[in-house]
């Protein structure tokens, strides 16, 4: 798809890119001077503090050792668990991973999870209206981005009705988030279908880390009020708990005719963490949440009689609840097993249709070594999703109005040590059977190279799938109206999308190579490159038009009519200027080339224009004494041709 850029847009991009380039050049010069590490504080009795010298191999430390080791910029040693489904570090992760810490969220000024995700390289975040977001990784951005898997404490929030995430109901107390792990690239081997372009894992704090009382009050011209209270306690013998309540009200965005997208939501919840024995080898976590609110909606809905459209102004009610329990048994440092179960219920009442969805999920996972060179992790999963769509309309209808789907899956992964402390090979696959397309497989092979404590190289080849949504299989939806000329007469026309239960899953073969380094104690950077080859992409296939009553219908059945490639890279760096001042920045580049098979709607190519080719981010975090902080952020987002959005800096 051809793209054009105005001179102003080009100047704006190169100015922003030049700032980032000068920043990287400056810190590279500074990194040539060896900076002596600061002395470690005295060790507590019984806890020997690890020395911070060149002979120390950070990549092979346990998490407990890392927590006692002082480093200036611990980018290689940041804890992650999403890449391999076990506690690890960024330096030991053979994937493109970025961690958004609680401190970063607090100092960014973000008031919601989507706003916080803007800090991660390779992530595309666009606000649709006051309460709706379009979020994706490495392309294909849309209101419901169907190639991204999102989890909250292990609970999958991907919605199979429209194949995406309702971000409005993933709101939470940002103070309770421990970190957000953003993994770019396929994650289907461990996490299953729909983790095609990436995984976002939101991990909340343990109850023992949120003791006491917290009261938070805020507001502004759009976020009119954001109020929360949290209380935590314990019995002093391994049982910790917390409860919270939150309410917010957000006003409408700007629109000349009135946006009517104001948003009000109340929510509450609890978390319990219980050490069942004094050795802390058996732990039980139980957490739950409930929410309810109203969202303003303003849109044009098609109707089957003159004037063939109707403006809808409504307040859509949204509510839901969920509860999760996890039992973990630690056998030793290299062996453990866990059981996870959760129930999630969501309800939405809107003009187009009412929808209710219930999800039950049961998972088992086991980790153990085999000899000295093999570390196995495997697991089983069963998930049942039942939905009820009682209200049908000319805009959208489902047949059947009720459906229950089942998912059975198992995975196994072996981390093979080829050269001790230096070279590892990770092989694994996910096998599953689902109610949409039947049997699916998602293998991967990854190589991790750690020549020393400051450098990590990795490469991966993966296959992942995106199963069809309920909408793509069972829905009939009318879009329009638009004028249709037949002879000398004009008629109202509708584009009718028709579900198809014979479509296949979308699939991708992904090739990735990455490198990260801790150049000095103050400066680190990493780069990740990728090439993705997609096939069986789902889009509509137009048929022969026909008359229905007084209007014309162009039928279009869902089918696997598109294929293509995406490629690009993400570069990120951070530099600690001093003990009180830290800089970070990133640059993301993406190209999408999509092609259709004969007879398919060419509009799918417009999805290329929903994702920016270039993105630049720059942040400064500065502590002014013990009571004041001065933080700044700069983002450049390239032009979005499909949405007629020019490039911008914010």
Coordinates of C-alpha atoms in Angstrom, one line a residue:
X1 CA 0.0 0.0 0.0
X2 CA 1.7 3.3 -1.0
X3 CA 2.3 5.8 1.8
X4 CA 3.1 9.5 1.5
X5 CA 4.6 11.8 4.1
X6 CA 4.4 15.5 4.1
X7 CA 7.6 17.6 4.7
X8 CA 6.4 18.6 8.2
X9 CA 5.9 14.9 9.1
X10 CA 9.3 14.0 7.8
X11 CA 10.9 16.9 9.7
X12 CA 9.1 15.9 12.9
X13 CA 10.2 12.3 12.6
X14 CA 13.8 13.0 11.9
X15 CA 14.0 15.6 14.7
X16 CA 12.7 13.0 17.1
X17 CA 14.9 10.3 15.8
X18 CA 17.9 12.7 15.9
X19 CA 17.3 13.4 19.6
X20 CA 17.3 9.6 20.3
X21 CA 20.4 9.1 18.1
X22 CA 22.3 11.9 19.9
X23 CA 21.2 10.4 23.3
X24 CA 22.5 6.9 22.3
X25 CA 25.8 8.4 20.9
X26 CA 26.4 10.4 24.1
X27 CA 25.8 7.4 26.4
X28 CA 28.0 5.2 24.2
X29 CA 30.9 7.7 24.6
X30 CA 30.2 7.8 28.3
X31 CA 30.2 4.1 28.5
X32 CA 33.8 4.0 27.3
X33 CA 34.8 5.2 30.7
X34 CA 34.7 2.5 33.3
X35 CA 32.5 3.5 36.3
X36 CA 33.4 1.9 39.6
X37 CA 30.4 0.3 41.3
X38 CA 29.1 1.8 44.5
X39 CA 30.0 0.0 47.7
X40 CA 27.4 -2.4 49.0
X41 CA 25.6 -1.8 52.3
X42 CA 26.6 -4.1 55.2
X43 CA 24.9 -7.5 55.1
X44 CA 22.2 -8.3 57.6
X45 CA 23.1 -11.0 60.1
X46 CA 22.8 -14.4 58.5
X47 CA 22.5 -13.0 55.0
X48 CA 25.8 -12.7 53.2
X49 CA 25.7 -10.1 50.5
X50 CA 27.1 -11.1 47.2
X51 CA 30.0 -9.1 45.9
X52 CA 29.5 -7.0 42.8
X53 CA 32.7 -7.8 40.8
X54 CA 33.6 -8.9 37.3
X55 CA 33.9 -12.5 38.3
X56 CA 30.2 -12.7 39.3
X57 CA 27.9 -14.3 36.8
X58 CA 24.5 -12.6 37.3
X59 CA 22.8 -14.8 34.8
X60 CA 23.2 -17.9 37.0
X61 CA 22.1 -16.4 40.3
X62 CA 19.0 -17.4 42.0
X63 CA 16.3 -14.7 42.5
X64 CA 17.1 -14.6 46.2
X65 CA 20.8 -13.8 45.4
X66 CA 19.8 -11.2 42.8
X67 CA 17.6 -9.5 45.4
X68 CA 20.7 -9.0 47.6
X69 CA 22.9 -7.8 44.8
X70 CA 23.2 -4.1 44.2
X71 CA 23.4 -3.0 40.6
X72 CA 22.9 0.5 39.1
X73 CA 20.8 -0.5 36.1
X74 CA 19.6 -4.1 36.6
X75 CA 18.2 -4.5 33.1
X76 CA 19.7 -8.0 32.7
X77 CA 18.5 -9.1 36.2
X78 CA 14.9 -7.9 36.1
X79 CA 12.6 -10.7 37.1
X80 CA 10.4 -12.2 34.4
X81 CA 8.2 -15.4 34.3
X82 CA 6.2 -15.1 31.1
X83 CA 8.8 -16.3 28.6
X84 CA 9.4 -19.7 30.1
X85 CA 6.5 -20.0 32.6
X86 CA 9.0 -20.0 35.5
X87 CA 10.9 -17.4 37.5
X88 CA 13.9 -16.2 35.5
X89 CA 15.5 -12.9 34.5
X90 CA 15.6 -10.8 31.3
X91 CA 19.2 -11.9 30.8
X92 CA 18.2 -15.5 30.7
X93 CA 15.2 -15.0 28.4
X94 CA 15.5 -16.1 24.8
X95 CA 12.8 -13.7 23.6
X96 CA 12.1 -10.0 23.2
X97 CA 10.8 -9.0 26.6
X98 CA 10.2 -5.6 28.3
X99 CA 9.2 -5.1 31.9
X100 CA 7.1 -2.2 33.0
X101 CA 7.7 -1.8 36.8
X102 CA 5.3 -0.4 39.3
X103 CA 7.7 2.6 39.8
X104 CA 7.6 3.3 36.0
X105 CA 3.8 3.2 36.1
X106 CA 3.6 5.6 39.0
X107 CA 6.1 8.1 37.6
X108 CA 4.6 8.0 34.1
X109 CA 1.4 9.6 35.1
X110 CA -0.6 6.8 33.6
X111 CA -4.2 6.4 35.0
X112 CA -4.9 3.1 33.3
X113 CA -3.2 -0.1 32.1
X114 CA -3.4 0.9 28.4
X115 CA -1.7 4.2 29.1
X116 CA 1.1 2.3 30.9
X117 CA 1.6 0.0 27.9
X118 CA 2.7 3.0 25.8
X119 CA 6.1 2.7 27.5
X120 CA 6.9 -0.7 25.9
X121 CA 8.7 -0.8 22.6
X122 CA 6.9 -2.5 19.7
X123 CA 3.5 -2.0 21.3
X124 CA 0.8 0.0 19.5
X125 CA -1.6 1.9 21.7
X126 CA -4.4 4.0 20.3
X127 CA -7.4 5.4 22.1
X128 CA -10.7 4.9 20.3
X129 CA -12.8 6.9 22.6
X130 CA -13.0 7.6 26.4
X131 CA -13.4 3.9 27.3
X132 CA -12.2 1.9 24.3
X133 CA -8.6 1.1 23.1
X134 CA -6.9 -0.5 20.2
X135 CA -3.7 -2.3 21.4
X136 CA -1.5 -4.7 19.5
X137 CA 2.1 -5.8 19.1
X138 CA 4.0 -5.8 15.8
X139 CA 1.1 -4.8 13.6
X140 CA -2.6 -5.6 12.9
X141 CA -3.9 -3.0 15.3
X142 CA -7.6 -2.7 15.7
X143 CA -10.4 -2.2 18.3
X144 CA -10.2 -6.0 18.8
X145 CA -6.6 -7.0 18.1
X146 CA -6.9 -10.7 17.6
X147 CA -3.2 -11.6 17.6
X148 CA -2.4 -10.6 21.2
X149 CA -2.9 -12.7 24.4
X150 CA -3.4 -10.8 27.6
X151 CA -3.3 -12.3 31.1
X152 CA -3.9 -10.9 34.6
X153 CA -2.3 -13.1 37.3
X154 CA -2.5 -16.1 35.0
X155 CA -6.2 -15.5 34.0
X156 CA -6.7 -15.1 30.3
X157 CA -8.8 -12.1 29.4
X158 CA -8.9 -12.7 25.6
X159 CA -12.5 -12.6 24.5
X160 CA -13.5 -15.3 22.0
X161 CA -16.7 -13.5 20.9
X162 CA -14.9 -10.8 18.9
X163 CA -11.3 -12.1 19.2
X164 CA -9.8 -9.4 21.3
X165 CA -9.7 -7.7 24.7
X166 CA -12.3 -5.5 26.4
X167 CA -9.7 -3.1 27.9
X168 CA -12.4 -1.1 29.7
X169 CA -13.0 -4.0 32.2
X170 CA -9.3 -4.7 32.7
X171 CA -8.9 -1.6 34.8
X172 CA -7.4 -2.0 38.3
X173 CA -5.6 -0.2 41.0
X174 CA -2.3 0.7 39.4
X175 CA -0.7 0.8 42.9
X176 CA -1.4 -3.0 43.2
X177 CA 0.5 -3.9 40.0
X178 CA 3.9 -5.4 40.6
X179 CA 5.0 -5.4 37.0
X180 CA 3.7 -5.8 33.4
X181 CA 5.7 -8.2 31.3
X182 CA 5.5 -7.5 27.6
X183 CA 6.8 -10.4 25.4
X184 CA 7.0 -9.5 21.7
X185 CA 6.7 -12.4 19.4
X186 CA 4.8 -15.7 19.4
X187 CA 4.1 -17.4 22.8
X188 CA 1.8 -20.2 21.6
X189 CA 4.1 -23.0 22.7
X190 CA 3.5 -22.2 26.4
X191 CA 0.3 -20.1 26.4
X192 CA -1.7 -21.6 23.6
X193 CA -3.7 -20.2 20.7
X194 CA -4.0 -16.4 20.0
X195 CA -0.5 -15.6 21.4
X196 CA 0.5 -14.9 17.8
X197 CA 2.3 -11.6 18.0
X198 CA 2.9 -11.3 21.7
X199 CA 1.8 -11.8 25.3
X200 CA 1.1 -9.2 27.9
X201 CA 1.1 -10.5 31.4
X202 CA -0.1 -8.2 34.2
X203 CA 1.2 -9.4 37.6
X204 CA -0.2 -7.9 40.8
X205 CA 1.6 -7.6 44.1
X206 CA 1.4 -10.3 46.8
X207 CA -0.7 -9.5 49.8
X208 CA 2.3 -9.3 52.1
X209 CA 3.6 -6.4 49.9
X210 CA 0.4 -4.3 50.4
X211 CA 0.0 -4.3 54.2
X212 CA -1.6 -1.3 56.0
X213 CA -4.0 1.2 54.5
X214 CA -3.7 3.2 51.3
X215 CA -6.0 6.0 50.2
X216 CA -5.7 7.5 46.8
X217 CA -7.7 10.5 45.4
X218 CA -7.2 12.2 42.1
X219 CA -9.0 14.0 39.3
X220 CA -8.8 16.4 36.4
X221 CA -10.7 17.8 33.4
X222 CA -11.2 14.4 31.7
X223 CA -10.5 12.0 34.5
X224 CA -13.0 13.8 36.8
X225 CA -12.4 11.5 39.8
X226 CA -10.2 8.5 40.5
X227 CA -10.7 7.4 44.1
X228 CA -9.4 4.2 45.8
X229 CA -8.9 2.6 49.2
X230 CA -7.0 -0.5 50.1
X231 CA -6.5 -2.3 53.4
X232 CA -4.1 -5.2 54.1
X233 CA -3.3 -7.3 57.1
X234 CA -1.9 -10.7 58.3
X235 CA -2.2 -13.1 61.2
X236 CA 1.6 -13.0 61.8
X237 CA 1.9 -16.7 60.8
X238 CA 2.1 -16.8 57.0
X239 CA -1.5 -15.6 56.2
X240 CA -1.7 -12.3 54.4
X241 CA -4.7 -10.5 52.9
X242 CA -5.9 -7.3 51.3
X243 CA -9.2 -5.8 50.1
X244 CA -9.7 -2.8 47.9
X245 CA -12.4 -0.6 46.5
X246 CA -12.2 1.8 43.6
X247 CA -14.4 4.2 41.7
X248 CA -13.7 6.6 38.9
X249 CA -15.6 8.8 36.5
X250 CA -14.2 10.0 33.1
X251 CA -15.8 12.7 31.0
X252 CA -16.4 12.6 27.3
X253 CA -13.7 13.1 24.7
X254 CA -14.0 16.1 22.3
X255 CA -16.3 15.9 19.3
X256 CA -18.0 18.8 17.5
X257 CA -21.3 17.0 17.7
X258 CA -20.8 15.7 21.2
X259 CA -18.9 12.5 21.9
X260 CA -21.3 11.0 24.4
X261 CA -18.6 8.5 25.6
X262 CA -18.4 9.4 29.3
X263 CA -17.5 6.5 31.6
X264 CA -18.2 5.5 35.2
X265 CA -17.0 2.4 36.9
X266 CA -16.9 1.0 40.4
X267 CA -15.0 -2.1 41.4
X268 CA -13.7 -4.0 44.4
X269 CA -11.8 -7.2 45.2
X270 CA -9.5 -9.1 47.6
X271 CA -6.4 -11.3 47.6
X272 CA -5.2 -13.9 50.1
X273 CA -1.7 -15.4 50.1
X274 CA -1.2 -18.2 52.6
X275 CA 2.0 -20.1 53.4
X276 CA 0.6 -23.5 54.4
X277 CA 3.8 -24.6 56.2
X278 CA 6.7 -22.8 57.9
X279 CA 9.2 -23.8 55.1
X280 CA 7.0 -21.9 52.6
X281 CA 7.1 -24.9 50.3
X282 CA 3.3 -25.0 49.9
X283 CA 1.4 -21.8 49.1
X284 CA -2.2 -21.0 48.3
X285 CA -3.3 -17.8 46.6
X286 CA -6.9 -16.8 46.2
X287 CA -8.0 -13.6 44.6
X288 CA -11.3 -12.1 43.3
X289 CA -12.7 -9.0 41.7
X290 CA -16.1 -7.6 40.8
X291 CA -17.0 -4.5 38.8
X292 CA -19.9 -2.6 37.3
X293 CA -20.5 0.7 35.5
X294 CA -21.9 2.6 32.6
X295 CA -20.3 3.7 29.3
X296 CA -21.7 6.3 26.9
X297 CA -22.1 5.2 23.3
X298 CA -22.8 7.2 20.2
X299 CA -22.8 5.5 16.8
X300 CA -24.8 5.1 13.5
X301 CA -26.6 1.7 13.3
X302 CA -28.0 0.3 10.1
X303 CA -31.8 -0.3 9.9
X304 CA -33.8 -2.1 7.2
X305 CA -36.2 0.8 6.4
X306 CA -35.8 4.4 5.2
X307 CA -33.6 6.3 5.9
X308 CA -31.7 3.0 6.5
X309 CA -29.7 4.3 9.5
X310 CA -30.3 5.4 13.0
X311 CA -28.2 7.5 15.4
X312 CA -27.9 5.7 18.7
X313 CA -27.1 7.5 22.0
X314 CA -27.1 5.1 24.9
X315 CA -25.5 4.3 28.2
X316 CA -24.2 0.7 28.0
X317 CA -24.1 -1.2 31.3
X318 CA -21.1 -3.4 32.0
X319 CA -20.5 -5.8 34.9
X320 CA -18.6 -8.9 35.8
X321 CA -16.7 -10.8 38.4
X322 CA -13.9 -13.4 38.6
X323 CA -12.2 -15.6 41.2
X324 CA -8.9 -17.4 40.9
X325 CA -7.1 -20.0 43.1
X326 CA -3.6 -21.2 42.7
X327 CA -1.8 -23.9 44.8
X328 CA 2.0 -24.2 44.4
X329 CA 4.1 -27.0 45.9
X330 CA 7.9 -26.4 45.8
X331 CA 9.9 -29.6 46.0
X332 CA 13.4 -28.1 45.7
X333 CA 15.1 -25.2 43.8
X334 CA 14.6 -27.0 40.5
X335 CA 11.3 -28.8 41.0
X336 CA 7.7 -27.7 41.7
X337 CA 4.2 -28.2 40.6
X338 CA 1.1 -26.1 40.7
X339 CA -2.7 -26.2 40.2
X340 CA -4.7 -23.2 38.9
X341 CA -8.4 -22.7 38.6
X342 CA -10.5 -19.7 37.9
X343 CA -14.1 -18.6 36.9
X344 CA -14.8 -15.4 35.0
X345 CA -18.1 -13.9 34.2
X346 CA -18.8 -10.8 32.0
X347 CA -22.0 -9.1 31.0
X348 CA -22.7 -6.2 28.6
X349 CA -26.0 -4.7 27.7
X350 CA -26.0 -2.6 24.5
X351 CA -28.3 -1.7 21.7
X352 CA -26.7 -4.1 19.2
X353 CA -26.9 -7.1 21.5
X354 CA -26.7 -8.2 25.0
X355 CA -23.9 -10.6 25.8
X356 CA -23.1 -12.8 28.8
X357 CA -20.0 -15.0 28.9
X358 CA -18.8 -17.5 31.5
X359 CA -15.3 -19.0 31.5
X360 CA -14.0 -21.9 33.6
X361 CA -10.4 -22.8 33.5
X362 CA -8.3 -25.6 35.1
X363 CA -4.5 -25.9 34.7
X364 CA -1.7 -28.2 36.0
X365 CA 2.0 -27.5 35.6
X366 CA 5.1 -29.5 36.6
X367 CA 8.7 -28.5 36.5
X368 CA 11.7 -30.9 37.1
X369 CA 15.2 -31.7 36.0
X370 CA 16.4 -34.8 34.1
X371 CA 20.0 -35.4 34.8
X372 CA 22.3 -32.3 34.7
X373 CA 21.5 -31.0 31.2
X374 CA 17.7 -31.2 30.8
X375 CA 15.1 -29.1 32.6
X376 CA 11.5 -30.1 31.7
X377 CA 8.3 -28.1 32.2
X378 CA 5.0 -29.5 31.1
X379 CA 1.3 -28.9 31.7
X380 CA -2.3 -29.7 31.0
X381 CA -5.3 -27.3 30.5
X382 CA -9.0 -27.5 30.2
X383 CA -11.1 -24.4 29.5
X384 CA -14.9 -24.1 28.9
X385 CA -16.5 -21.0 27.7
X386 CA -20.3 -20.6 27.5
X387 CA -22.0 -17.5 26.1
X388 CA -25.6 -16.3 25.8
X389 CA -26.5 -13.6 23.2
X390 CA -30.3 -13.1 23.7
X391 CA -30.8 -9.8 21.9
X392 CA -30.4 -9.8 18.1
X393 CA -30.6 -6.8 15.8
X394 CA -30.3 -5.9 12.1
X395 CA -26.8 -4.8 12.9
X396 CA -25.7 -8.2 14.3
X397 CA -27.2 -11.5 15.1
X398 CA -25.8 -14.9 16.1
X399 CA -26.9 -18.4 15.2
X400 CA -27.0 -20.1 17.6
X401 CA -27.6 -17.6 20.3
X402 CA -26.0 -19.9 22.9
X403 CA -22.9 -21.8 22.5
X404 CA -20.4 -23.7 24.7
X405 CA -16.9 -24.4 23.5
X406 CA -14.2 -26.6 25.0
X407 CA -10.5 -26.4 24.9
X408 CA -8.1 -29.2 25.9
X409 CA -4.4 -28.7 25.6
X410 CA -1.0 -29.9 26.8
X411 CA 2.5 -28.5 26.4
X412 CA 6.0 -29.7 27.1
X413 CA 9.3 -27.8 26.9
X414 CA 12.9 -29.0 27.5
X415 CA 15.7 -26.6 28.3
X416 CA 18.9 -28.4 27.2
X417 CA 22.2 -27.2 28.5
X418 CA 24.7 -27.5 25.6
X419 CA 27.6 -25.7 27.2
X420 CA 27.3 -25.0 30.9
X421 CA 26.5 -21.4 31.8
X422 CA 27.0 -20.4 28.1
X423 CA 24.7 -22.1 25.6
X424 CA 21.2 -23.6 25.9
X425 CA 18.6 -25.0 23.5
X426 CA 14.9 -24.8 24.3
X427 CA 12.6 -27.1 22.5
X428 CA 8.8 -27.3 23.0
X429 CA 5.4 -27.6 21.6
X430 CA 1.8 -27.0 22.5
X431 CA -0.9 -29.5 21.3
X432 CA -4.6 -28.6 21.7
X433 CA -8.0 -29.4 20.4
X434 CA -10.7 -26.7 20.3
X435 CA -14.4 -26.5 19.3
X436 CA -13.6 -24.1 16.4
X437 CA -11.0 -25.8 14.3
X438 CA -10.1 -29.0 16.0
X439 CA -6.5 -30.0 16.5
X440 CA -3.7 -27.4 16.5
X441 CA 0.0 -27.6 17.2
X442 CA 2.4 -24.8 18.1
X443 CA 6.1 -25.8 18.3
X444 CA 9.1 -23.6 18.9
X445 CA 12.9 -23.8 19.1
X446 CA 15.0 -21.2 20.9
X447 CA 18.7 -20.8 21.4
X448 CA 20.2 -18.8 24.3
X449 CA 23.9 -17.7 24.3
X450 CA 25.4 -16.0 27.4
X451 CA 29.2 -15.6 26.8
X452 CA 29.5 -13.6 30.0
X453 CA 27.5 -11.8 32.6
X454 CA 27.0 -8.7 30.5
X455 CA 26.0 -10.1 27.1
X456 CA 23.0 -12.3 25.9
X457 CA 22.2 -13.4 22.4
X458 CA 19.2 -15.4 21.4
X459 CA 17.3 -16.7 18.3
X460 CA 14.0 -18.4 17.9
X461 CA 11.8 -20.1 15.3
X462 CA 8.1 -20.5 16.3
X463 CA 4.7 -21.4 15.0
X464 CA 1.5 -19.9 16.5
X465 CA -2.2 -19.9 15.6
X466 CA -5.1 -17.6 16.0
X467 CA -8.4 -19.5 16.2
X468 CA -11.6 -18.0 14.6
X469 CA -13.9 -16.0 16.8
X470 CA -17.5 -16.7 17.6
X471 CA -18.3 -13.7 15.4
X472 CA -16.4 -15.1 12.4
X473 CA -18.1 -18.5 12.7
X474 CA -21.7 -17.7 13.7
X475 CA -22.6 -14.0 13.1
X476 CA -24.5 -12.2 10.5
X477 CA -23.7 -8.5 10.5
X478 CA -24.9 -5.6 8.2
X479 CA -22.7 -2.7 7.5
X480 CA -23.8 0.5 5.8
X481 CA -25.8 2.0 4.3
X482 CA -24.1 3.2 1.1
X483 CA -25.5 4.2 -2.3
X484 CA -25.8 1.5 -5.0
X485 CA -26.6 2.4 -8.6
X486 CA -28.4 -0.1 -10.8
X487 CA -29.2 1.3 -14.2
X488 CA -30.5 4.8 -13.7
X489 CA -31.8 4.1 -10.2
X490 CA -30.1 4.4 -6.9
X491 CA -30.7 2.2 -3.9
X492 CA -29.5 1.8 -0.3
X493 CA -26.9 -1.0 0.0
X494 CA -25.6 -3.1 2.9
X495 CA -22.5 -5.1 3.1
X496 CA -23.5 -8.3 4.9
X497 CA -20.8 -10.3 6.7
X498 CA -21.7 -14.0 7.1
X499 CA -20.0 -16.4 9.5
X500 CA -18.4 -19.5 8.2
X501 CA -17.7 -22.6 10.4
X502 CA -15.4 -24.1 7.8
X503 CA -12.6 -21.5 8.1
X504 CA -9.2 -22.5 9.4
X505 CA -7.1 -20.9 12.1
X506 CA -4.7 -18.1 11.1
X507 CA -1.1 -19.2 11.5
X508 CA 2.3 -17.6 11.6
X509 CA 5.9 -18.8 11.2
X510 CA 8.1 -16.4 13.1
X511 CA 11.9 -15.9 12.9
X512 CA 13.5 -13.8 15.6
X513 CA 17.1 -12.8 16.6
X514 CA 18.0 -10.6 19.5
X515 CA 20.9 -9.3 21.5
X516 CA 21.1 -7.4 24.8
X517 CA 24.1 -6.1 26.8
X518 CA 24.9 -4.4 30.1
X519 CA 27.7 -2.3 28.7
X520 CA 28.5 -0.8 32.1
X521 CA 26.8 -0.7 35.4
X522 CA 25.0 2.4 34.2
X523 CA 24.3 1.7 30.5
X524 CA 22.4 -1.1 28.8
X525 CA 20.7 -1.7 25.5
X526 CA 19.0 -4.4 23.5
X527 CA 17.8 -5.1 20.0
X528 CA 15.2 -7.6 18.7
X529 CA 14.6 -8.3 15.0
X530 CA 11.8 -10.3 13.5
X531 CA 10.3 -11.7 10.2
X532 CA 6.8 -13.1 10.4
X533 CA 5.1 -15.1 7.6
X534 CA 1.3 -15.3 7.9
X535 CA -1.1 -17.6 6.2
X536 CA -4.9 -18.2 6.2
X537 CA -5.6 -14.7 7.4
X538 CA -9.4 -14.3 7.8
X539 CA -11.3 -11.7 5.9
X540 CA -14.5 -11.5 3.9
X541 CA -15.1 -12.9 0.4
X542 CA -17.8 -10.9 -1.5
X543 CA -20.6 -12.7 -3.4
X544 CA -23.3 -11.8 -5.9
X545 CA -25.5 -8.8 -4.8
X546 CA -29.2 -9.3 -4.5
X547 CA -32.3 -7.4 -3.6
X548 CA -33.9 -7.8 -0.2
X549 CA -37.1 -5.8 0.4
X550 CA -36.2 -2.2 -0.8
X551 CA -32.4 -2.4 -0.5
X552 CA -29.4 -4.2 -2.0
X553 CA -27.3 -6.7 -0.1
X554 CA -23.7 -7.6 -0.9
X555 CA -23.1 -10.9 0.9
X556 CA -19.5 -11.6 2.1
X557 CA -18.6 -14.8 3.8
X558 CA -15.7 -15.1 6.2
X559 CA -12.8 -17.0 4.6
X560 CA -9.0 -17.6 4.7
X561 CA -8.2 -15.4 1.8
X562 CA -5.1 -13.4 2.8
X563 CA -1.5 -14.0 3.5
X564 CA 1.6 -11.9 3.9
X565 CA 4.7 -10.9 5.9
X566 CA 5.8 -8.4 8.5
X567 CA 9.3 -7.5 9.5
X568 CA 11.1 -5.0 11.6
X569 CA 13.1 -4.4 14.8
X570 CA 12.9 -2.8 18.2
X571 CA 15.9 -1.0 19.8
X572 CA 15.8 0.1 23.5
X573 CA 18.4 1.6 25.8
X574 CA 18.7 3.0 29.3
X575 CA 21.4 5.1 30.9
X576 CA 21.8 6.1 34.5
X577 CA 23.3 9.6 34.4
X578 CA 23.7 9.7 38.2
X579 CA 22.3 8.1 41.3
X580 CA 19.2 10.3 40.9
X581 CA 18.7 10.7 37.1
X582 CA 17.9 7.9 34.6
X583 CA 17.2 8.1 30.9
X584 CA 15.5 5.5 28.7
X585 CA 14.5 5.4 25.1
X586 CA 13.4 3.1 22.3
X587 CA 12.8 3.0 18.5
X588 CA 10.4 0.6 16.8
X589 CA 10.3 -0.1 13.0
X590 CA 7.6 -2.2 11.3
X591 CA 6.7 -3.1 7.7
X592 CA 3.7 -5.0 6.7
X593 CA 3.1 -6.6 3.2
X594 CA -0.2 -8.3 2.8
X595 CA -1.7 -10.0 -0.3
X596 CA -5.1 -11.5 -1.1
X597 CA -6.1 -14.5 -3.1
X598 CA -8.4 -14.0 -6.1
X599 CA -11.9 -12.9 -5.3
X600 CA -11.3 -11.5 -1.8
X601 CA -12.2 -8.1 -0.5
X602 CA -9.1 -5.8 -0.9
X603 CA -10.1 -3.7 2.1
X604 CA -8.1 -6.0 4.4
X605 CA -5.0 -4.3 3.1
X606 CA -6.2 -1.2 5.0
X607 CA -5.1 -2.9 8.2
X608 CA -1.5 -2.0 7.2
X609 CA -2.4 1.6 7.7
X610 CA -3.6 1.0 11.2
X611 CA -0.1 0.4 12.5
X612 CA 2.7 3.1 12.5
X613 CA 5.9 2.3 10.6
X614 CA 8.0 4.2 13.1
X615 CA 7.6 4.8 16.8
X616 CA 10.1 6.6 19.1
X617 CA 9.9 6.9 22.9
X618 CA 12.1 8.8 25.3
X619 CA 11.8 9.1 29.1
X620 CA 13.6 11.0 31.8
X621 CA 13.3 10.1 35.5
X622 CA 14.9 12.6 37.9
X623 CA 14.8 12.6 41.7
X624 CA 15.1 16.1 43.2
X625 CA 15.9 15.2 46.8
X626 CA 13.9 12.8 48.9
X627 CA 10.5 14.5 48.4
X628 CA 10.4 15.7 44.8
X629 CA 10.5 14.0 41.4
X630 CA 10.7 15.5 37.9
X631 CA 9.8 13.1 35.1
X632 CA 9.3 13.7 31.4
X633 CA 8.2 11.6 28.4
X634 CA 8.2 12.1 24.7
X635 CA 6.6 9.9 22.1
X636 CA 6.6 10.0 18.3
X637 CA 4.0 8.0 16.4
X638 CA 4.1 7.7 12.6
X639 CA 1.2 8.5 10.3
X640 CA -1.8 6.1 10.3
X641 CA -3.1 6.4 6.7
X642 CA -6.3 4.2 7.2
X643 CA -7.5 6.4 10.0
X644 CA -6.4 9.7 8.4
X645 CA -4.2 10.4 11.5
X646 CA -1.0 12.3 10.7
X647 CA 2.2 11.6 12.6
X648 CA 2.3 13.3 16.0
X649 CA 4.6 13.9 19.0
X650 CA 3.2 13.9 22.5

